[in-house]
Tab-separated table of N, CA and C in Angstrom:
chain	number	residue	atom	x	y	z
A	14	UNK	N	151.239	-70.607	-139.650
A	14	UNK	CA	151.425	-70.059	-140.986
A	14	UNK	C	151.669	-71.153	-142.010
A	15	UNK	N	151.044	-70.709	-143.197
A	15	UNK	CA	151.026	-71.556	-144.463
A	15	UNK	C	150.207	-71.614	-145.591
A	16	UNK	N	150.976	-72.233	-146.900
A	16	UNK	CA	149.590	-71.984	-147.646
A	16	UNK	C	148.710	-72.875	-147.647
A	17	UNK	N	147.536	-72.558	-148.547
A	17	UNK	CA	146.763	-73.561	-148.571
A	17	UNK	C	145.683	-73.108	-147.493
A	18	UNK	N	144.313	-73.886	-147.946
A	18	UNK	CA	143.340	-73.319	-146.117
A	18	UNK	C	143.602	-74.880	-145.709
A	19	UNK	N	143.581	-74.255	-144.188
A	19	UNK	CA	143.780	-74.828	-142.848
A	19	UNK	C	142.207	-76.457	-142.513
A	20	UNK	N	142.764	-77.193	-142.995
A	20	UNK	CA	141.363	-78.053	-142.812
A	20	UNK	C	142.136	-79.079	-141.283
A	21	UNK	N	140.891	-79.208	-140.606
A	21	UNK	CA	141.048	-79.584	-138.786
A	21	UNK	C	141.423	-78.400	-138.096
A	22	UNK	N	141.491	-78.553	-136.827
A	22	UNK	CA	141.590	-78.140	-135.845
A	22	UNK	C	142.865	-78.427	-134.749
A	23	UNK	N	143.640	-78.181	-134.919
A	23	UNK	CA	144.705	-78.555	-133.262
A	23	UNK	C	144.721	-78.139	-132.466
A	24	UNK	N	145.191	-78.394	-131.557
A	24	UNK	CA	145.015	-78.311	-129.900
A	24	UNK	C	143.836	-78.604	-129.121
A	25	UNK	N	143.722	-78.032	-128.165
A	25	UNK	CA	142.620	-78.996	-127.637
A	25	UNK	C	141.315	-78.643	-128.202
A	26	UNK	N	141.120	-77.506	-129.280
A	26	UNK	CA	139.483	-77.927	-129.844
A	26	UNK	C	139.721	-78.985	-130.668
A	27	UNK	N	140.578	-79.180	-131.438
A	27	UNK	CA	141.145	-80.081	-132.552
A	27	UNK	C	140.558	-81.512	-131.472
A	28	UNK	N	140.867	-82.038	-130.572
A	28	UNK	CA	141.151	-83.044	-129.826
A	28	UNK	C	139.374	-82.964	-129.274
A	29	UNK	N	138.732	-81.865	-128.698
A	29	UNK	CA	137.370	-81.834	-128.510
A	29	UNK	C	136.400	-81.989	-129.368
A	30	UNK	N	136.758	-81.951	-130.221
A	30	UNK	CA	136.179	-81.893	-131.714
A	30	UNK	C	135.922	-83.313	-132.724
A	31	UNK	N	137.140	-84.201	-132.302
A	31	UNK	CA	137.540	-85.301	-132.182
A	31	UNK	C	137.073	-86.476	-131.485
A	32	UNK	N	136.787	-85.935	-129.747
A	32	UNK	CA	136.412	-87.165	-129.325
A	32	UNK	C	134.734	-86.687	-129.227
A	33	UNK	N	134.217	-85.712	-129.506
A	33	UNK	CA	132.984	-85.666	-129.366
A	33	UNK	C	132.569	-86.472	-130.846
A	34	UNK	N	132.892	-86.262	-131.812
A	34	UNK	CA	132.705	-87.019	-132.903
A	34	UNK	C	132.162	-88.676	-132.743
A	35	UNK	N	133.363	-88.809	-132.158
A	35	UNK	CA	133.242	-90.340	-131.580
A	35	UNK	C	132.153	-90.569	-130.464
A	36	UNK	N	131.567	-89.294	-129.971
A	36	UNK	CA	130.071	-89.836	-129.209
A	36	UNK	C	130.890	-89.577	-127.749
A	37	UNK	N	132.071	-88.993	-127.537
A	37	UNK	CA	132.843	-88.989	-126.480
A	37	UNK	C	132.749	-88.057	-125.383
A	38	UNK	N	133.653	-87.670	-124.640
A	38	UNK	CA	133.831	-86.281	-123.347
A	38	UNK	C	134.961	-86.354	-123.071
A	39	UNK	N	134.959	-84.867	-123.371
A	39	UNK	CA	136.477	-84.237	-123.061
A	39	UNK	C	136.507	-83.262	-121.925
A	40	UNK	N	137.171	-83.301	-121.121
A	40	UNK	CA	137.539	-82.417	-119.313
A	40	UNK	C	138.978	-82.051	-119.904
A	41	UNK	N	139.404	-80.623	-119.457
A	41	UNK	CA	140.351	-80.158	-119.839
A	41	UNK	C	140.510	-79.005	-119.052
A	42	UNK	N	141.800	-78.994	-118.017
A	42	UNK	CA	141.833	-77.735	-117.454
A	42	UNK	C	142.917	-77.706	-116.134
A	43	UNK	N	142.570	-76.705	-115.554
A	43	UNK	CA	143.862	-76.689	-114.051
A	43	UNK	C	143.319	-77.701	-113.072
A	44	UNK	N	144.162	-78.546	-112.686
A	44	UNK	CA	143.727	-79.036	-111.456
A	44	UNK	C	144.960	-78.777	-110.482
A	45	UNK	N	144.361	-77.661	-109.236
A	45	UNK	CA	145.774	-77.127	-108.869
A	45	UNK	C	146.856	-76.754	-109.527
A	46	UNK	N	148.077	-77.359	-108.443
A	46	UNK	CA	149.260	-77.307	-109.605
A	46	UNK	C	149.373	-77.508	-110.844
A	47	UNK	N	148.471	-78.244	-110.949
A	47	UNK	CA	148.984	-79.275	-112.479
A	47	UNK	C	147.740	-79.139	-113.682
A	48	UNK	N	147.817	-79.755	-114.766
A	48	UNK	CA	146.915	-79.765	-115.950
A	48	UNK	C	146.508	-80.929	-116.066
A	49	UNK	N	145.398	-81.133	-116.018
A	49	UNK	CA	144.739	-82.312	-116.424
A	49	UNK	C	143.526	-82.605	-117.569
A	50	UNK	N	143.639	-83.544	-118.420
A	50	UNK	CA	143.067	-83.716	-119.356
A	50	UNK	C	142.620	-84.966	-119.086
A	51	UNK	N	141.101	-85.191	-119.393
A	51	UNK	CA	140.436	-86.794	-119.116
A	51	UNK	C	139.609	-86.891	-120.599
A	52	UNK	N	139.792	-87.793	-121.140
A	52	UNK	CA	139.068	-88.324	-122.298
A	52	UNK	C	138.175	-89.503	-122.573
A	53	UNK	N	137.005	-89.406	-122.531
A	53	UNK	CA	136.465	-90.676	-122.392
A	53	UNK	C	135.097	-90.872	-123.648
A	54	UNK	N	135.696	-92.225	-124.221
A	54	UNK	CA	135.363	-92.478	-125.359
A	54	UNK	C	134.899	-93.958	-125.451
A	55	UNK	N	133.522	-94.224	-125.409
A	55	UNK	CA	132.660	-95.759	-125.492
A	55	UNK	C	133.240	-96.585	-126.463
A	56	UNK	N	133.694	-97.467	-126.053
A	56	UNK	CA	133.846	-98.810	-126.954
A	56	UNK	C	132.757	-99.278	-128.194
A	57	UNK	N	132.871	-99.380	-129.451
A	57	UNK	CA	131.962	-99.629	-129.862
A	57	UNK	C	131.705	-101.551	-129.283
A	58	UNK	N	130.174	-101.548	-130.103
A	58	UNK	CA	129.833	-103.299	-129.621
A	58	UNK	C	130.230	-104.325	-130.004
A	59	UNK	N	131.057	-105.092	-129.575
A	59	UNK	CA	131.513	-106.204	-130.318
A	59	UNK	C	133.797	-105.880	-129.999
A	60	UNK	N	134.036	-104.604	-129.980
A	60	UNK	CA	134.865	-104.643	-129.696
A	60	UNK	C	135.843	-104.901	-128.437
C-alpha cells in the first residue's frame, strides 16, 4: 500500500526481471527441505 503508481517490481519477479535484463538466469524454487535461488549473470568484456 501507497500512493503514487508502483514503478518496479519486488520479489522474485522484481529480481527475474532484473537479472534477465542483464542478459542473465534466474532458478528459483524448493529444493527439498530448503529454498534455493541461483543467479547467473555474464561478466561484461574487459571486466
Amino acid at each position: 500500500p501507497g500512493d503514487g503508481p508502483r514503478t518496479g517490481r519486488r520479489g522474485l519477479a522484481g529480481l527475474a526481471e532484473r537479472v534477465e535484463a542483464l542478459r542473465g538466469e534466474l532458478d528459483a524454487g524448493p529444493d527439498g527441505q530448503q529454498w534455493r535461488l541461483r543467479a547467473s549473470i555474464p561478466l561484461r568484456a574487459g571486466a
